[in-house]
PDB file of C-alpha atoms and ligand atoms in Angstrom:
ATOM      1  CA  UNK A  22       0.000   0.000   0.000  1.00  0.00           C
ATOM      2  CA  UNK A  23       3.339   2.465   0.741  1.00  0.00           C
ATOM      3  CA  UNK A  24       5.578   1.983  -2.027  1.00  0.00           C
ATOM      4  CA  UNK A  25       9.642   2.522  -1.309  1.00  0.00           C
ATOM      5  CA  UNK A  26       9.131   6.347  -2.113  1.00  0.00           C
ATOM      6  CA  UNK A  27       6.904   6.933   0.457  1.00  0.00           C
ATOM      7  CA  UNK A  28       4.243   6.868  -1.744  1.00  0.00           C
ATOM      8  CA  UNK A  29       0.736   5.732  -1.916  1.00  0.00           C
ATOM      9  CA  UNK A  30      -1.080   3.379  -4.126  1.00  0.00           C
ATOM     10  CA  UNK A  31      -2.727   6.890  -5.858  1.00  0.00           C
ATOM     11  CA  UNK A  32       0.554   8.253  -5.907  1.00  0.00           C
ATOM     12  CA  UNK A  33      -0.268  10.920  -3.389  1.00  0.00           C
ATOM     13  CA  UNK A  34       2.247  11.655  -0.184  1.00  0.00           C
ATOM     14  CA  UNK A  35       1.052  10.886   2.883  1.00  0.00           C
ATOM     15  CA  UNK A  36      -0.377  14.242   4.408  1.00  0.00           C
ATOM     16  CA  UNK A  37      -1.982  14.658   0.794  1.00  0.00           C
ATOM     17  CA  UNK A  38      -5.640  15.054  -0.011  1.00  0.00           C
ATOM     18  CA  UNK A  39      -6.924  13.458  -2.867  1.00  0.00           C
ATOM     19  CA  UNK A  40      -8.145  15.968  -5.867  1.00  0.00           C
ATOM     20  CA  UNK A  41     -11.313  18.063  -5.059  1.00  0.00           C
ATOM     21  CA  UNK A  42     -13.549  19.893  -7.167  1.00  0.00           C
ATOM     22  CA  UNK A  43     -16.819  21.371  -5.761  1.00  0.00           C
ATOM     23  CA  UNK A  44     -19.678  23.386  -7.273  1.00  0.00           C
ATOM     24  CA  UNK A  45     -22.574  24.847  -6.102  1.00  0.00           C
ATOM     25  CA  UNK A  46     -26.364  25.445  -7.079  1.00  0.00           C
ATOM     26  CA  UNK A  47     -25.917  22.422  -9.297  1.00  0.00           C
ATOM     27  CA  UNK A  48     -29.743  21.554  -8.996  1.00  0.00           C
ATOM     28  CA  UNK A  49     -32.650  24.020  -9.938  1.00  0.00           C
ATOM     29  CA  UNK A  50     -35.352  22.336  -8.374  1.00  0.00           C
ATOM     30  CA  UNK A  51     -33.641  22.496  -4.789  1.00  0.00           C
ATOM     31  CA  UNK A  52     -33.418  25.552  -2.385  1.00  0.00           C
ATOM     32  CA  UNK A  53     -30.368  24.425  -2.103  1.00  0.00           C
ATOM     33  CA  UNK A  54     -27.301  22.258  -3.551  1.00  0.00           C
ATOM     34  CA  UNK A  55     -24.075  21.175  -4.257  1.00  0.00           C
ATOM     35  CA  UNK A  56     -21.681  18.475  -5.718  1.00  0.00           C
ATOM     36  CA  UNK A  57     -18.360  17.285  -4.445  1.00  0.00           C
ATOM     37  CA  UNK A  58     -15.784  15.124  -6.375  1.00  0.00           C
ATOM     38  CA  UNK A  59     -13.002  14.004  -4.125  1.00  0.00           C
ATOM     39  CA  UNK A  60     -10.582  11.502  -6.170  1.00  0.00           C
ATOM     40  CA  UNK A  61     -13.059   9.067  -7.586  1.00  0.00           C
ATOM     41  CA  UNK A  62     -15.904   9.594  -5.120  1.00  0.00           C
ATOM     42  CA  UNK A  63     -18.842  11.749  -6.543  1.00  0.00           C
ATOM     43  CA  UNK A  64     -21.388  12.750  -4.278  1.00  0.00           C
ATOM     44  CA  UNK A  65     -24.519  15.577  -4.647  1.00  0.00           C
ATOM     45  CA  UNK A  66     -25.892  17.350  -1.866  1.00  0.00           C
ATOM     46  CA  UNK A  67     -29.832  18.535  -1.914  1.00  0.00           C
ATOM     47  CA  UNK A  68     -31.252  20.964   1.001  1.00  0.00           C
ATOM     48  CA  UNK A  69     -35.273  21.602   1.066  1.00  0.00           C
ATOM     49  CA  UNK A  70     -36.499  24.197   3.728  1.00  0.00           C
ATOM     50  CA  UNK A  71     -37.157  25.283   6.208  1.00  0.00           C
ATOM     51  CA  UNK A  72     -40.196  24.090   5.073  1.00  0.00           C
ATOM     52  CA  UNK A  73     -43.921  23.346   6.534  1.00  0.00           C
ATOM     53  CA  UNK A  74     -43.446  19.664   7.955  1.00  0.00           C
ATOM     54  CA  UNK A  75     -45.223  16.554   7.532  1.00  0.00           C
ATOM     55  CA  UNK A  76     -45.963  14.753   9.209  1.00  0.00           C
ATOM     56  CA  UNK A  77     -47.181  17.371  11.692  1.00  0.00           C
ATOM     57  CA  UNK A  78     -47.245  15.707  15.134  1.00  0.00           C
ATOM     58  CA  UNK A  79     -42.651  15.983  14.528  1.00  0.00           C
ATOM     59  CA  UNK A  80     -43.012  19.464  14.906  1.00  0.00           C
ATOM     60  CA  UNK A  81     -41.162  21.176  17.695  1.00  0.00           C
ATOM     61  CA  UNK A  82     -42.483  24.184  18.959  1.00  0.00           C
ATOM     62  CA  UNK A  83     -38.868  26.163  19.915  1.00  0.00           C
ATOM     63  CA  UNK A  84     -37.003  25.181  16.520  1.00  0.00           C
ATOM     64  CA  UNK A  85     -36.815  23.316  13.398  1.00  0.00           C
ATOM     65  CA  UNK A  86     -35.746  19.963  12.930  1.00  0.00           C
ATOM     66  CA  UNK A  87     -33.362  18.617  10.334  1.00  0.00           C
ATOM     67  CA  UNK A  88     -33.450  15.446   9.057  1.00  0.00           C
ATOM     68  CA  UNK A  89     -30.917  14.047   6.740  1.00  0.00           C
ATOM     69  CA  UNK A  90     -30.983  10.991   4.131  1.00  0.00           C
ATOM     70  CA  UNK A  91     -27.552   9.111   3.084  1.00  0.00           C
ATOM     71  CA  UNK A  92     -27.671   6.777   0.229  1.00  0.00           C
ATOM     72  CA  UNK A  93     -25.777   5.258  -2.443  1.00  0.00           C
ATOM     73  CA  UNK A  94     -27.161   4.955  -5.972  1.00  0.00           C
ATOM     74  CA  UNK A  95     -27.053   1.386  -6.791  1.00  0.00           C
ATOM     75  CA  UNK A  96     -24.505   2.210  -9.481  1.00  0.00           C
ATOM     76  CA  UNK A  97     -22.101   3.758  -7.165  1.00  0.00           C
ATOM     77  CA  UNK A  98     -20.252   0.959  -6.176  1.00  0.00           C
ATOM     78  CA  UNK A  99     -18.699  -2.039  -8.104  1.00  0.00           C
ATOM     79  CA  UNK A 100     -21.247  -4.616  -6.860  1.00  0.00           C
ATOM     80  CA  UNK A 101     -24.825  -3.232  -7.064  1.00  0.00           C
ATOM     81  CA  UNK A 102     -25.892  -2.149  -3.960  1.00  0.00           C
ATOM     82  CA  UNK A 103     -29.999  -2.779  -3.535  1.00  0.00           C
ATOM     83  CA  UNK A 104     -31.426   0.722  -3.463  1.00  0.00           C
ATOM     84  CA  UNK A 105     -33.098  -0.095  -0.088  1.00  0.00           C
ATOM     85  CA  UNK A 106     -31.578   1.738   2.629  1.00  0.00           C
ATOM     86  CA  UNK A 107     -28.912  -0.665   4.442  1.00  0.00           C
ATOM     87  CA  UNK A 108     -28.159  -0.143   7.795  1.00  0.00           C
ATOM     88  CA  UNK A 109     -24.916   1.412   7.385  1.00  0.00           C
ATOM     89  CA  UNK A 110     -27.227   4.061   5.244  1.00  0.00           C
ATOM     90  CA  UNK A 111     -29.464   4.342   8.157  1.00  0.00           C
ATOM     91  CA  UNK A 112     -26.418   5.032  10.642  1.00  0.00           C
ATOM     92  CA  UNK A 113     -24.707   7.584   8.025  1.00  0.00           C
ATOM     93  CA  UNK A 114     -27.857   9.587   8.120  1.00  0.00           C
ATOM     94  CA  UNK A 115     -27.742   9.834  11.968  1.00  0.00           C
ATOM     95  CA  UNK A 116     -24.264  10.804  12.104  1.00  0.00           C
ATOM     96  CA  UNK A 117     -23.996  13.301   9.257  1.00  0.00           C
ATOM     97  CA  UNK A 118     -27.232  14.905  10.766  1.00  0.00           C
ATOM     98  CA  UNK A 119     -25.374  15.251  14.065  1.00  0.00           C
ATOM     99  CA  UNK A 120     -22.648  16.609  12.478  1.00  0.00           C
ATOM    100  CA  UNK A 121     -24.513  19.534  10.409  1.00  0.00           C
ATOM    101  CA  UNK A 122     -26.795  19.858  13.425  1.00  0.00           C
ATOM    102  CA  UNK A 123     -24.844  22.728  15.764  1.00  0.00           C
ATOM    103  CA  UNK A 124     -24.019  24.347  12.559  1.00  0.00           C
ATOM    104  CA  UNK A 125     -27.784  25.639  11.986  1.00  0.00           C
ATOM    105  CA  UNK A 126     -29.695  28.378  13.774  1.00  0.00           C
ATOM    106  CA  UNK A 127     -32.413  25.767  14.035  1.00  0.00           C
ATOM    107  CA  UNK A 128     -33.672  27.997  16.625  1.00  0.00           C
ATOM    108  CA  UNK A 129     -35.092  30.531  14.371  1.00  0.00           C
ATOM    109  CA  UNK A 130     -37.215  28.480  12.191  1.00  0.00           C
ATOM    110  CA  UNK A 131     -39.725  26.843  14.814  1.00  0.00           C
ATOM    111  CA  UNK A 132     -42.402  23.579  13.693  1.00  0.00           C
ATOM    112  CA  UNK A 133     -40.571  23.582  10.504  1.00  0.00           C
ATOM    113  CA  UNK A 134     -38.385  20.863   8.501  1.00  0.00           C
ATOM    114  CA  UNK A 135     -35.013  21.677   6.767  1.00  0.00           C
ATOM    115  CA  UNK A 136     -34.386  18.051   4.754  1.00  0.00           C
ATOM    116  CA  UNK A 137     -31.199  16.752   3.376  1.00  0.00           C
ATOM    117  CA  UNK A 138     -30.650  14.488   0.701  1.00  0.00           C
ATOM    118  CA  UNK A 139     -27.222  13.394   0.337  1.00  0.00           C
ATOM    119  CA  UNK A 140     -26.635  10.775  -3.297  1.00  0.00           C
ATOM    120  CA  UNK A 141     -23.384   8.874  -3.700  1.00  0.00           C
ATOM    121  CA  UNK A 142     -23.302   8.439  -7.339  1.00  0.00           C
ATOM    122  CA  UNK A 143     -19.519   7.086  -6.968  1.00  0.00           C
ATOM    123  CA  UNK A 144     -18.223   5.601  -4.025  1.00  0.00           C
ATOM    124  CA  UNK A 145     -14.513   5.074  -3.424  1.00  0.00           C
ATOM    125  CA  UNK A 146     -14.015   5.485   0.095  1.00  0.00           C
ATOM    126  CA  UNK A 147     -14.834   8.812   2.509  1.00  0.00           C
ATOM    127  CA  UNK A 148     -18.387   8.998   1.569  1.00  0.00           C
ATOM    128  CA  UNK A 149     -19.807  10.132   4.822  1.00  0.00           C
ATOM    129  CA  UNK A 150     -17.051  13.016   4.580  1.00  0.00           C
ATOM    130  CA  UNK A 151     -17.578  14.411   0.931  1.00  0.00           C
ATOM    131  CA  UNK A 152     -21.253  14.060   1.811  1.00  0.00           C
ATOM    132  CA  UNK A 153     -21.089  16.458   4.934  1.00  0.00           C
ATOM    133  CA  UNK A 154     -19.061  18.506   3.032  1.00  0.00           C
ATOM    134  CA  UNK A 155     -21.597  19.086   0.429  1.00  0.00           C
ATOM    135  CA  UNK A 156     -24.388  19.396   2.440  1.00  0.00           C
ATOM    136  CA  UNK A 157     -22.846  22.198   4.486  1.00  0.00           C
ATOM    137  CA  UNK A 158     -22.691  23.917   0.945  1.00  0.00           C
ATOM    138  CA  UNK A 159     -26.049  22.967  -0.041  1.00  0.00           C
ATOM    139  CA  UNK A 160     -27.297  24.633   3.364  1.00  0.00           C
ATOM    140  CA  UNK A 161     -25.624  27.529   2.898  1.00  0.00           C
ATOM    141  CA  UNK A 162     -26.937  27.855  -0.928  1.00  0.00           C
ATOM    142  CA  UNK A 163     -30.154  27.174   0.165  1.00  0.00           C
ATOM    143  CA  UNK A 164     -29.673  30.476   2.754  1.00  0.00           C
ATOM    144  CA  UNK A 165     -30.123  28.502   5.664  1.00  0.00           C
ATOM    145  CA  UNK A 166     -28.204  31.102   8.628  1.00  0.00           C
ATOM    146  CA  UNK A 167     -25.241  28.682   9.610  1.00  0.00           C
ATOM    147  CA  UNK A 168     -23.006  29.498  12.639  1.00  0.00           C
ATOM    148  CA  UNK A 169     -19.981  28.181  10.729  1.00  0.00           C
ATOM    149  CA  UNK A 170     -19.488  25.897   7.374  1.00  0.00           C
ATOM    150  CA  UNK A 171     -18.840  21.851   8.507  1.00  0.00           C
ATOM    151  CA  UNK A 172     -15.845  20.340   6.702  1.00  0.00           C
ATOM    152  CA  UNK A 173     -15.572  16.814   7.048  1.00  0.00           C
ATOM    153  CA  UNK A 174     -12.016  14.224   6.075  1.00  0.00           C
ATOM    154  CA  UNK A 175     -10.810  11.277   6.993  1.00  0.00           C
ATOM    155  CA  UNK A 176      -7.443   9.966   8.295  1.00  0.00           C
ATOM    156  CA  UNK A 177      -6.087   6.842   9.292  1.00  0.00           C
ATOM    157  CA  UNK A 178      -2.835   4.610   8.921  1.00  0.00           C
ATOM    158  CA  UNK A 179      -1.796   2.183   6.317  1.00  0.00           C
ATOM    159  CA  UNK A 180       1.041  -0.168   6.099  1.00  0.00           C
ATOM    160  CA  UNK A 181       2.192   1.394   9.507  1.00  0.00           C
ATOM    161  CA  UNK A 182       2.012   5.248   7.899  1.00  0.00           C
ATOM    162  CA  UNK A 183      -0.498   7.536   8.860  1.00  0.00           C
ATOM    163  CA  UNK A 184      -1.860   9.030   5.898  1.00  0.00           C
ATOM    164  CA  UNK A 185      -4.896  11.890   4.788  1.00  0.00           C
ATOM    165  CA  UNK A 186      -7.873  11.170   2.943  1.00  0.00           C
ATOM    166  CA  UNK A 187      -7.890   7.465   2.503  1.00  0.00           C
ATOM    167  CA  UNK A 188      -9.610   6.208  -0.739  1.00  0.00           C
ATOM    168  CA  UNK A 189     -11.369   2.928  -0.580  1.00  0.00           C
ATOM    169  CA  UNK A 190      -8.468   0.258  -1.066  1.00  0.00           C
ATOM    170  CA  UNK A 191      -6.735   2.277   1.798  1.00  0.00           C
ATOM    171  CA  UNK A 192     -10.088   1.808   3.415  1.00  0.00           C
ATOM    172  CA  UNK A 193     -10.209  -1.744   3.567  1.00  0.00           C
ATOM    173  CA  UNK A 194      -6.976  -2.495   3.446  1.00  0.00           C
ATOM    174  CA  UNK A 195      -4.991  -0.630   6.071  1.00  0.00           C
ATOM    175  CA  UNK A 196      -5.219  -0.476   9.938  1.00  0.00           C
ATOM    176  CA  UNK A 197      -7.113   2.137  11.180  1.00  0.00           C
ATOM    177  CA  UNK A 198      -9.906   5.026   9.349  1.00  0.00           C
ATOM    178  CA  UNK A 199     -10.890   8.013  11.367  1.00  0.00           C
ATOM    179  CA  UNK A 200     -13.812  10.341   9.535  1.00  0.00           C
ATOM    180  CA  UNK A 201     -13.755  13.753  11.465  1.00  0.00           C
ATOM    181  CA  UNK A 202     -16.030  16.380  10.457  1.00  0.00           C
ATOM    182  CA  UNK A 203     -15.203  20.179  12.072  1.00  0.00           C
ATOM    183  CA  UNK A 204     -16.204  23.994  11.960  1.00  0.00           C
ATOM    184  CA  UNK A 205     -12.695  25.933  11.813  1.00  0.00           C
ATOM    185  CA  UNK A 206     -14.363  29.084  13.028  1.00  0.00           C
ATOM    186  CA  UNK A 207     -16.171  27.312  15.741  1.00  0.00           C
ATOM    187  CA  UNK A 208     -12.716  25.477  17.290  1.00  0.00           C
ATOM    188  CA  UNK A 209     -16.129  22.545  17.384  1.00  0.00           C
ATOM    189  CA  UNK A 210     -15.620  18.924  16.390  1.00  0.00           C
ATOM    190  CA  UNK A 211     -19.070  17.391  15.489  1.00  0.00           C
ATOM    191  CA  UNK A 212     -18.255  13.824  14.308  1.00  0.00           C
ATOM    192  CA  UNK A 213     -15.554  11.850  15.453  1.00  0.00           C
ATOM    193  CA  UNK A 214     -15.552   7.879  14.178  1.00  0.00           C
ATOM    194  CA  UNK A 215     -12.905   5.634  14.176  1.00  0.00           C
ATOM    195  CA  UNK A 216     -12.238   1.672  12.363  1.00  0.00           C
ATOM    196  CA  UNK A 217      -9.523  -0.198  12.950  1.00  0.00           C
ATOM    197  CA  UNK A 218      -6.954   0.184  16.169  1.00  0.00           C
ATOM    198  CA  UNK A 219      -3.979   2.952  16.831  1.00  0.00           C
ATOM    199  CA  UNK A 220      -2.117   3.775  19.921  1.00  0.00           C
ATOM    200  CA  UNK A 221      -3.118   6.750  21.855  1.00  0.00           C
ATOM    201  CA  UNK A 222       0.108   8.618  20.360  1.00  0.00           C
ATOM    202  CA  UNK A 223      -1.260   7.630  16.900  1.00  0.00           C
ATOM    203  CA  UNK A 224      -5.129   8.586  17.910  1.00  0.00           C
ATOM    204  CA  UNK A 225      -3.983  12.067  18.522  1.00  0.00           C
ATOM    205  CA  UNK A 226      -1.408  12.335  15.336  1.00  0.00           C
ATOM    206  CA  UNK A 227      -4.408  11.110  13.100  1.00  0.00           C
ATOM    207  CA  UNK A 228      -6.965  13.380  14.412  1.00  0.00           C
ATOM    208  CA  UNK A 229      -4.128  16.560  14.044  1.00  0.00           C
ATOM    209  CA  UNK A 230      -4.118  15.278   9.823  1.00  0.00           C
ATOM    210  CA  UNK A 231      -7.947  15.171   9.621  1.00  0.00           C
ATOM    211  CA  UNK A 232      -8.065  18.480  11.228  1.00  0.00           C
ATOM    212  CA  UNK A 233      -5.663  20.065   8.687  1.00  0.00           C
ATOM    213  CA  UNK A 234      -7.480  18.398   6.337  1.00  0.00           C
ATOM    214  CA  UNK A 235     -10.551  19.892   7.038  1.00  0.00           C
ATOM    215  CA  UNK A 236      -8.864  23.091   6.821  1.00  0.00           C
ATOM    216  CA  UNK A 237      -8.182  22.690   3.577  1.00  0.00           C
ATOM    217  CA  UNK A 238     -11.456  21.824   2.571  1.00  0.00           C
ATOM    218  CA  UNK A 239     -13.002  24.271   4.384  1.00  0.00           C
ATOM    219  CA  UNK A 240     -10.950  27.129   1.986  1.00  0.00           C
ATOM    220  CA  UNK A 241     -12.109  25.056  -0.741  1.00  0.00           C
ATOM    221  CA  UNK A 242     -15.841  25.058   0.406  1.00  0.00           C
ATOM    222  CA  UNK A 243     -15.537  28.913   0.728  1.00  0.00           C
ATOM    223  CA  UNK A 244     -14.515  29.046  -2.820  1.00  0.00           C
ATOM    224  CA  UNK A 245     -16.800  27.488  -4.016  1.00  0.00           C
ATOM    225  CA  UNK A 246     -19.414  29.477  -2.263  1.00  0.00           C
ATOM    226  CA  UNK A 247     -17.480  32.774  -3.951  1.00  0.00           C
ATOM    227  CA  UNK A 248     -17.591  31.771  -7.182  1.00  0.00           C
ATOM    228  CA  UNK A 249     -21.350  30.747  -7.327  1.00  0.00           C
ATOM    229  CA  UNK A 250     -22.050  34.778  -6.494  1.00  0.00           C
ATOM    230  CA  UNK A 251     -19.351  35.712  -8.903  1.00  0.00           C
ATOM    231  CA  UNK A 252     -20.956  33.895 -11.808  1.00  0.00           C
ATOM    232  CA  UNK A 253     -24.386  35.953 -10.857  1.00  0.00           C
ATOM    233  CA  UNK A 254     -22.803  38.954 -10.723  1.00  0.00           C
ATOM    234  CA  UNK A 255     -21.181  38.532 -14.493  1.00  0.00           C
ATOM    235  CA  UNK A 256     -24.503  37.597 -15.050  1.00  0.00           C
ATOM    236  CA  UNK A 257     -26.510  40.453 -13.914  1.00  0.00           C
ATOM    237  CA  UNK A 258     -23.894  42.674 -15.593  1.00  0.00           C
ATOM    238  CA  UNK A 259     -23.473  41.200 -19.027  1.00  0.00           C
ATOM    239  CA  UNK A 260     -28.265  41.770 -18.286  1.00  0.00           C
ATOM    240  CA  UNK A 261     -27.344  45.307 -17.391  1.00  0.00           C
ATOM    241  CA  UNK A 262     -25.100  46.174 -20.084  1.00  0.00           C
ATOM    242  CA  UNK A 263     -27.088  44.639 -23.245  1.00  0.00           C
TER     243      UNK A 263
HETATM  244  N1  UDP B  27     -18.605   0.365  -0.067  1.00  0.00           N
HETATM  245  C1  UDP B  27     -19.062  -0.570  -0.988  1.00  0.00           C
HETATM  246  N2  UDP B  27     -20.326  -1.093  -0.839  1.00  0.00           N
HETATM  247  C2  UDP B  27     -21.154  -0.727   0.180  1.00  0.00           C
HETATM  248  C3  UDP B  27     -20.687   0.203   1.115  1.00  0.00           C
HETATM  249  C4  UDP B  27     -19.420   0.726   0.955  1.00  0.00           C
HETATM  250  O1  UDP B  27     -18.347  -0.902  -1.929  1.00  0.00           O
HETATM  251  O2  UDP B  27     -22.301  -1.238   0.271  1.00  0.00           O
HETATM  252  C5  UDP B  27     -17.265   0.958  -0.261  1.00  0.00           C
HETATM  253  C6  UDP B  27     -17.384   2.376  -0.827  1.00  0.00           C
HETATM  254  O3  UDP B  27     -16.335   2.603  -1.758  1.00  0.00           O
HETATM  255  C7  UDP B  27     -17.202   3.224   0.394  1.00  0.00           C
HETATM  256  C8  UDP B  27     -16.139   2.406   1.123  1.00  0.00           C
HETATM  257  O4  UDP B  27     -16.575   1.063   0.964  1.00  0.00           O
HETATM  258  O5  UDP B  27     -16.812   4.546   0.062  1.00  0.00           O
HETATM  259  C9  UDP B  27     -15.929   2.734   2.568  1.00  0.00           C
HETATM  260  O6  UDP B  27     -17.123   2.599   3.244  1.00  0.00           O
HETATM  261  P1  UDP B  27     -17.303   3.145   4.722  1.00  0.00           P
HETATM  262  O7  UDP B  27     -18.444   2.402   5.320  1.00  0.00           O
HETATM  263  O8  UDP B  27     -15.994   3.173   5.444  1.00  0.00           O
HETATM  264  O9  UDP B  27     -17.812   4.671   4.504  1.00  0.00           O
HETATM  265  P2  UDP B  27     -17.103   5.916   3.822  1.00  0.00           P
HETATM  266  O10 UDP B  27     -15.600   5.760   3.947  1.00  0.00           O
HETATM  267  O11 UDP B  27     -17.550   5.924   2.380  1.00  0.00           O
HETATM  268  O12 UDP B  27     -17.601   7.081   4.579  1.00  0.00           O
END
């Protein structure tokens, strides 16, 4: 998995992420929404609301509730997954939700639903991470007031390194796979999972690389944020000037 460079079976260093692109307001019939690519993983984001909830007996009367649906096209990975949701769905949706949730000023939307659809079209490892990722974006496209923007990454070790970002292979394959999901501005960790076994020495190295790893995504969300609003704005200009 570590080749005698150093280097991994992508060719990346250790402390590297894999290639990310990210766009957002990729869907028109959304309030919100976004698409990540991160190496070969593909993943689309979808916010609705806040929004009049059904059913209505969920409602709370002091703020909104979020709810939040993971799930991998069939297509996504190499053997078809059945498009029923699989238990491992069920328990992404819980945890991504929990990791959005202290991001939102739920608190000013009361007996209303903001929903969150996240698709895997591609799966190849760090799923649950591109897909909080892009459903922090899709929030904030969809105007949702958001105390901070959640960046999520994984690190872990393979072949005895400790490495960024692990891909699938790396996944399944090496020793240990932490997903960490964090708001920079915030100093808040909101999901913190770990696979696999590392000493307590390792433990804290790992979590350092996912951090800085969020870091960098985080920059990248912003961007991509930025350049939605720049597009308008050549928009509305090239309107105005014709
Ligand atoms: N995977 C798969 N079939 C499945 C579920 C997962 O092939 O039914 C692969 C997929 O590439 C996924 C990877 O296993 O990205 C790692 O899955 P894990 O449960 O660790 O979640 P993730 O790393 O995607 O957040």
């Amino acid at each position: 998995m570590i080749d005698e460079k150093g280097l991994r079976t992508d060719g990346r260093r250790p402390n590297e992420l894999r290639p990310i692109k990210m766009e957002v307001g990729v869907l028109s019939n959304a309030d919100g929404s976004a698409y990540i690519e991160q190496g070969k993983s593909k993943v689309l984001a979808a916010v609705y609301g806040p929004r009049e909830l059904h059913p209505r007996h969920l409602a709370l009367p002091d703020r909104a509730i979020l709810r939040c649906r993971y799930h991998m096209a069939p297509f996504s990975v190499e053997e078809r997954k059945s498009p029923a949701p699989s238990r491992r769905e069920i328990e992404l949706s819980k945890v991504i939700r929990e990791a959005l949730e202290p991001a939102i000023f739920l608190e000013k939307f009361p007996r209303t639903s903001i929903d969150i659809f996240i698709e895997v079209l591609q799966a190849d490892g760090g799923t649950r991470c591109a897909g909080t990722t892009a459903a922090a974006l899709a929030l904030a496209d969809a105007g949702i007031p958001m105390r901070d923007l959640v960046a999520a990454c994984a690190a872990g070790k393979v072949d005895g390194v400790l490495v960024l970002d692990l891909n699938d292979i790396e996944d399944k394959e090496g020793e240990a796979d932490m997903p960490v999901s964090y708001m920079p501005n915030l100093g808040l960790i909101s999901l913190l999972q770990m696979d696999g076994s590392l000493t307590f020495e390792e433990f804290k190295q790992v979590l350092n690389l996912a951090l800085e790893g969020c870091k960098q995504i985080y920059k990248l969300q912003k961007e991509a944020l930025k350049a939605k609003y720049v597009a308008i704005k050549e928009e509305v200009e090239t309107c105005l000037q014709s």
